[in-house]
Amino acid sequence: MSHTHRRDGHGRRRGGPDQARGWPRGVWGAALALACAAALTACGPDGGDADAAGAASDAPTSPAATPTGTGTPAEPAPSSPPTSAAPSASAKPGGIARCETDGLALSLVANGQEMNSKYFDLRLTNTGSEPCDLLGHPGVSLLDAGGKRVGEPATRSQDGTGDGGAVRLRPGQAAHATVKTAGEGVTDGRCWPEAATLLVYPPGSRQTVTTADLAGLKVCGDSFQVGPVGDRAP
């Protein structure tokens, strides 16, 4: 198969673009390389446009977080420990130390019946050698022979001689709190099982004193109450 080559007006055969302009092919390639190198000087280091790179460098940057000395985020300051609603062991009402359980003796004395209720005098006696103070209601519960609680702890009342103030006990003196329950005859015999031990938290204390002498106390009618400590028997 033959090809017919056209010739221009000067009788020269048409070829590639370099030959049409009279440039040798090697010279054209060198010129193209120089032009590309010149164009690259206008590019940013990442190959982007130079103007775009300049605009990016002028944009404000967010401040970096300051690292701690260990390279880890700073630990938050610990919060203050919660305070307890119960008085502390160092509480000193009236400037005298509060009575502690190791310097108190517990006893219970029957105090008669009135208006369908039975009353008992709960006594906390100062067995120490220094005066001490008691303030508020004792916590009172009953235990069976196995040490398990009988019924519910006594609820607070305002029965007795306590007026809400601190009771100061000299050595040998006793504070008094009134314990009250319903009379067995008015409750149709609905009474708690017989208890073996009276357990008492003195006011403000988290430790207990006990006695096995219940003076005939038997809680009936689900009524079991204790008043605040006072300086004399009811």
CSV table of C-alpha atoms in Angstrom, one decimal:
chain,number,residue,atom,x,y,z
A,1,MET,CA,0.0,0.0,0.0
A,2,SER,CA,1.5,3.3,-1.1
A,3,HIS,CA,1.2,6.8,0.5
A,4,THR,CA,1.1,10.0,-1.4
A,5,HIS,CA,2.9,12.9,0.4
A,6,ARG,CA,1.7,16.4,-0.3
A,7,ARG,CA,4.1,19.2,-0.8
A,8,ASP,CA,3.6,22.9,0.1
A,9,GLY,CA,4.2,25.8,-2.2
A,10,HIS,CA,8.0,25.7,-1.7
A,11,GLY,CA,8.2,22.1,-2.7
A,12,ARG,CA,8.9,21.0,0.9
A,13,ARG,CA,7.3,17.9,2.4
A,14,ARG,CA,5.1,18.5,5.5
A,15,GLY,CA,6.3,16.8,8.7
A,16,GLY,CA,6.0,17.3,12.5
A,17,PRO,CA,5.6,20.7,14.1
A,18,ASP,CA,9.3,21.1,14.8
A,19,GLN,CA,10.2,20.4,11.2
A,20,ALA,CA,7.5,22.9,10.1
A,21,ARG,CA,9.1,25.7,12.1
A,22,GLY,CA,12.5,24.6,11.0
A,23,TRP,CA,13.6,23.5,14.6
A,24,PRO,CA,15.4,20.2,15.0
A,25,ARG,CA,13.5,17.8,17.3
A,26,GLY,CA,16.2,17.8,20.0
A,27,VAL,CA,16.2,21.6,20.3
A,28,TRP,CA,12.4,21.6,20.7
A,29,GLY,CA,12.6,19.0,23.6
A,30,ALA,CA,15.2,21.1,25.4
A,31,ALA,CA,13.1,24.3,25.1
A,32,LEU,CA,10.1,22.4,26.5
A,33,ALA,CA,12.1,21.2,29.5
A,34,LEU,CA,13.3,24.7,30.3
A,35,ALA,CA,9.7,26.0,30.1
A,36,CYS,CA,8.5,23.4,32.5
A,37,ALA,CA,11.3,24.1,35.0
A,38,ALA,CA,10.4,27.8,35.0
A,39,ALA,CA,6.7,27.0,35.6
A,40,LEU,CA,7.7,24.8,38.6
A,41,THR,CA,9.2,27.8,40.4
A,42,ALA,CA,5.7,29.3,40.8
A,43,CYS,CA,4.4,26.1,42.6
A,44,GLY,CA,4.3,25.7,46.4
A,45,PRO,CA,6.2,23.0,48.2
A,46,ASP,CA,3.2,20.7,48.1
A,47,GLY,CA,2.6,21.2,44.4
A,48,GLY,CA,-0.2,23.8,44.9
A,49,ASP,CA,-0.5,27.2,43.4
A,50,ALA,CA,2.0,29.8,44.9
A,51,ASP,CA,-0.8,32.3,45.5
A,52,ALA,CA,-2.9,29.8,47.3
A,53,ALA,CA,0.0,28.7,49.4
A,54,GLY,CA,0.6,32.3,50.4
A,55,ALA,CA,-3.0,32.8,51.3
A,56,ALA,CA,-2.9,29.7,53.4
A,57,SER,CA,0.1,31.0,55.3
A,58,ASP,CA,-1.6,34.3,56.1
A,59,ALA,CA,-4.7,32.5,57.6
A,60,PRO,CA,-4.8,32.6,61.4
A,61,THR,CA,-4.2,29.3,63.1
A,62,SER,CA,-5.9,28.0,66.2
A,63,PRO,CA,-3.7,28.2,69.4
A,64,ALA,CA,-2.3,24.9,70.3
A,65,ALA,CA,-3.2,23.3,73.7
A,66,THR,CA,-0.5,23.7,76.2
A,67,PRO,CA,0.9,20.3,77.2
A,68,THR,CA,1.6,19.4,80.7
A,69,GLY,CA,5.1,18.4,81.9
A,70,THR,CA,4.4,14.7,81.4
A,71,GLY,CA,2.8,15.2,78.0
A,72,THR,CA,-0.6,14.1,79.2
A,73,PRO,CA,-3.7,16.3,79.9
A,74,ALA,CA,-3.6,17.9,83.3
A,75,GLU,CA,-5.6,16.0,86.0
A,76,PRO,CA,-8.6,18.0,87.5
A,77,ALA,CA,-8.1,19.2,91.0
A,78,PRO,CA,-9.7,16.7,93.5
A,79,SER,CA,-12.9,17.9,95.0
A,80,SER,CA,-13.3,18.4,98.7
A,81,PRO,CA,-14.5,15.3,100.5
A,82,PRO,CA,-18.2,15.2,101.4
A,83,THR,CA,-19.1,16.2,104.9
A,84,SER,CA,-21.1,13.9,107.1
A,85,ALA,CA,-24.3,15.0,108.7
A,86,ALA,CA,-23.5,13.2,111.9
A,87,PRO,CA,-21.4,15.1,114.5
A,88,SER,CA,-17.7,14.2,114.4
A,89,ALA,CA,-15.9,12.5,117.3
A,90,SER,CA,-14.2,15.8,118.2
A,91,ALA,CA,-17.4,17.8,118.6
A,92,LYS,CA,-17.3,19.7,121.9
A,93,PRO,CA,-20.7,21.2,122.7
A,94,GLY,CA,-20.3,24.0,125.3
A,95,GLY,CA,-16.5,23.6,125.3
A,96,ILE,CA,-16.6,20.2,127.0
A,97,ALA,CA,-15.8,17.0,125.3
A,98,ARG,CA,-18.7,14.9,124.1
A,99,CYS,CA,-19.3,11.7,126.1
A,100,GLU,CA,-17.8,8.7,124.4
A,101,THR,CA,-19.1,5.1,124.6
A,102,ASP,CA,-16.1,3.8,126.6
A,103,GLY,CA,-17.0,6.2,129.4
A,104,LEU,CA,-20.8,5.5,129.5
A,105,ALA,CA,-22.9,2.8,131.1
A,106,LEU,CA,-26.4,2.0,129.8
A,107,SER,CA,-29.4,1.0,131.9
A,108,LEU,CA,-33.2,0.8,131.5
A,109,VAL,CA,-35.8,1.3,134.2
A,110,ALA,CA,-39.5,0.8,133.9
A,111,ASN,CA,-41.4,4.1,134.6
A,112,GLY,CA,-45.0,3.1,134.6
A,113,GLN,CA,-48.0,3.2,132.3
A,114,GLU,CA,-50.2,6.1,131.4
A,115,MET,CA,-52.8,6.8,128.7
A,116,ASN,CA,-52.4,3.3,127.1
A,117,SER,CA,-48.6,3.8,126.8
A,118,LYS,CA,-45.8,2.2,128.8
A,119,TYR,CA,-42.8,4.4,129.7
A,120,PHE,CA,-39.1,3.5,130.4
A,121,ASP,CA,-36.2,5.6,131.6
A,122,LEU,CA,-33.1,5.1,129.5
A,123,ARG,CA,-30.0,6.2,131.4
A,124,LEU,CA,-26.5,6.9,130.2
A,125,THR,CA,-24.2,7.3,133.1
A,126,ASN,CA,-20.7,9.0,132.9
A,127,THR,CA,-18.3,6.4,134.2
A,128,GLY,CA,-15.2,8.5,133.4
A,129,SER,CA,-13.1,10.9,135.5
A,130,GLU,CA,-13.9,14.1,133.5
A,131,PRO,CA,-17.2,15.9,132.7
A,132,CYS,CA,-18.7,15.3,129.3
A,133,ASP,CA,-21.7,16.5,127.3
A,134,LEU,CA,-24.5,14.8,125.5
A,135,LEU,CA,-26.8,16.5,123.1
A,136,GLY,CA,-29.9,15.2,121.1
A,137,HIS,CA,-31.6,11.9,120.7
A,138,PRO,CA,-30.0,8.5,121.2
A,139,GLY,CA,-30.4,5.8,118.6
A,140,VAL,CA,-32.3,2.8,120.1
A,141,SER,CA,-32.8,-0.8,118.8
A,142,LEU,CA,-33.7,-4.2,120.1
A,143,LEU,CA,-31.8,-7.4,119.3
A,144,ASP,CA,-32.7,-11.1,119.7
A,145,ALA,CA,-30.5,-13.7,121.2
A,146,GLY,CA,-28.7,-14.2,117.9
A,147,GLY,CA,-27.9,-10.6,117.5
A,148,LYS,CA,-30.5,-9.9,114.8
A,149,ARG,CA,-32.5,-6.8,115.1
A,150,VAL,CA,-36.1,-7.1,116.3
A,151,GLY,CA,-38.6,-4.8,114.6
A,152,GLU,CA,-37.4,-1.3,113.6
A,153,PRO,CA,-35.3,1.2,115.5
A,154,ALA,CA,-37.1,3.6,117.8
A,155,THR,CA,-38.5,6.8,116.1
A,156,ARG,CA,-37.8,10.2,117.7
A,157,SER,CA,-40.3,11.9,119.9
A,158,GLN,CA,-40.3,14.9,122.3
A,159,ASP,CA,-41.3,12.9,125.4
A,160,GLY,CA,-39.2,13.3,128.5
A,161,THR,CA,-37.4,16.2,130.3
A,162,GLY,CA,-34.9,17.0,127.5
A,163,ASP,CA,-35.4,20.5,126.0
A,164,GLY,CA,-33.0,20.1,123.1
A,165,GLY,CA,-29.9,21.6,124.9
A,166,ALA,CA,-26.7,19.9,125.9
A,167,VAL,CA,-26.6,17.9,129.1
A,168,ARG,CA,-23.4,18.1,131.1
A,169,LEU,CA,-22.5,15.0,133.1
A,170,ARG,CA,-20.1,15.1,135.9
A,171,PRO,CA,-18.5,11.8,136.8
A,172,GLY,CA,-21.2,9.5,138.1
A,173,GLN,CA,-24.1,11.5,136.8
A,174,ALA,CA,-26.7,10.2,134.3
A,175,ALA,CA,-28.5,11.6,131.3
A,176,HIS,CA,-32.1,10.4,130.8
A,177,ALA,CA,-34.2,9.7,127.7
A,178,THR,CA,-37.8,8.5,127.7
A,179,VAL,CA,-38.6,5.3,125.8
A,180,LYS,CA,-42.3,4.7,125.0
A,181,THR,CA,-44.4,1.9,123.5
A,182,ALA,CA,-48.1,1.0,123.4
A,183,GLY,CA,-49.6,-1.1,126.2
A,184,GLU,CA,-50.1,-4.7,125.3
A,185,GLY,CA,-53.7,-4.7,126.4
A,186,VAL,CA,-54.7,-2.0,123.9
A,187,THR,CA,-53.1,-3.7,120.9
A,188,ASP,CA,-54.9,-7.0,121.0
A,189,GLY,CA,-51.5,-8.7,121.7
A,190,ARG,CA,-49.9,-7.4,118.5
A,191,CYS,CA,-46.4,-7.3,119.9
A,192,TRP,CA,-42.9,-7.8,118.5
A,193,PRO,CA,-41.0,-11.0,119.4
A,194,GLU,CA,-39.2,-10.9,122.7
A,195,ALA,CA,-35.8,-9.2,122.6
A,196,ALA,CA,-32.6,-10.2,124.5
A,197,THR,CA,-30.6,-7.0,124.2
A,198,LEU,CA,-31.1,-3.2,124.2
A,199,LEU,CA,-28.6,-1.5,121.8
A,200,VAL,CA,-28.1,2.3,122.0
A,201,TYR,CA,-26.0,4.8,120.0
A,202,PRO,CA,-25.4,7.7,122.4
A,203,PRO,CA,-26.2,11.1,120.8
A,204,GLY,CA,-23.5,12.0,118.2
A,205,SER,CA,-21.7,8.6,118.4
A,206,ARG,CA,-21.2,5.9,115.8
A,207,GLN,CA,-20.4,3.3,118.5
A,208,THR,CA,-22.9,1.5,120.8
A,209,VAL,CA,-23.5,0.5,124.4
A,210,THR,CA,-25.7,-2.4,125.3
A,211,THR,CA,-27.6,-4.0,128.2
A,212,ALA,CA,-29.4,-7.3,128.6
A,213,ASP,CA,-31.6,-5.9,131.3
A,214,LEU,CA,-34.7,-4.8,129.4
A,215,ALA,CA,-36.9,-4.1,132.5
A,216,GLY,CA,-39.8,-5.8,130.9
A,217,LEU,CA,-39.8,-3.8,127.7
A,218,LYS,CA,-41.9,-5.4,125.0
A,219,VAL,CA,-42.8,-3.3,121.9
A,220,CYS,CA,-46.5,-3.6,120.9
A,221,GLY,CA,-48.6,-2.0,118.3
A,222,ASP,CA,-45.5,-1.1,116.2
A,223,SER,CA,-45.1,1.9,118.5
A,224,PHE,CA,-41.5,2.4,119.6
A,225,GLN,CA,-40.3,5.9,120.4
A,226,VAL,CA,-37.4,7.7,122.2
A,227,GLY,CA,-37.1,11.3,123.4
A,228,PRO,CA,-34.0,13.6,123.6
A,229,VAL,CA,-31.6,13.3,126.6
A,230,GLY,CA,-32.3,15.4,129.7
A,231,ASP,CA,-30.7,16.0,133.0
A,232,ARG,CA,-33.3,14.3,135.1
A,233,ALA,CA,-35.6,11.3,135.1
A,234,PRO,CA,-39.1,11.8,133.7
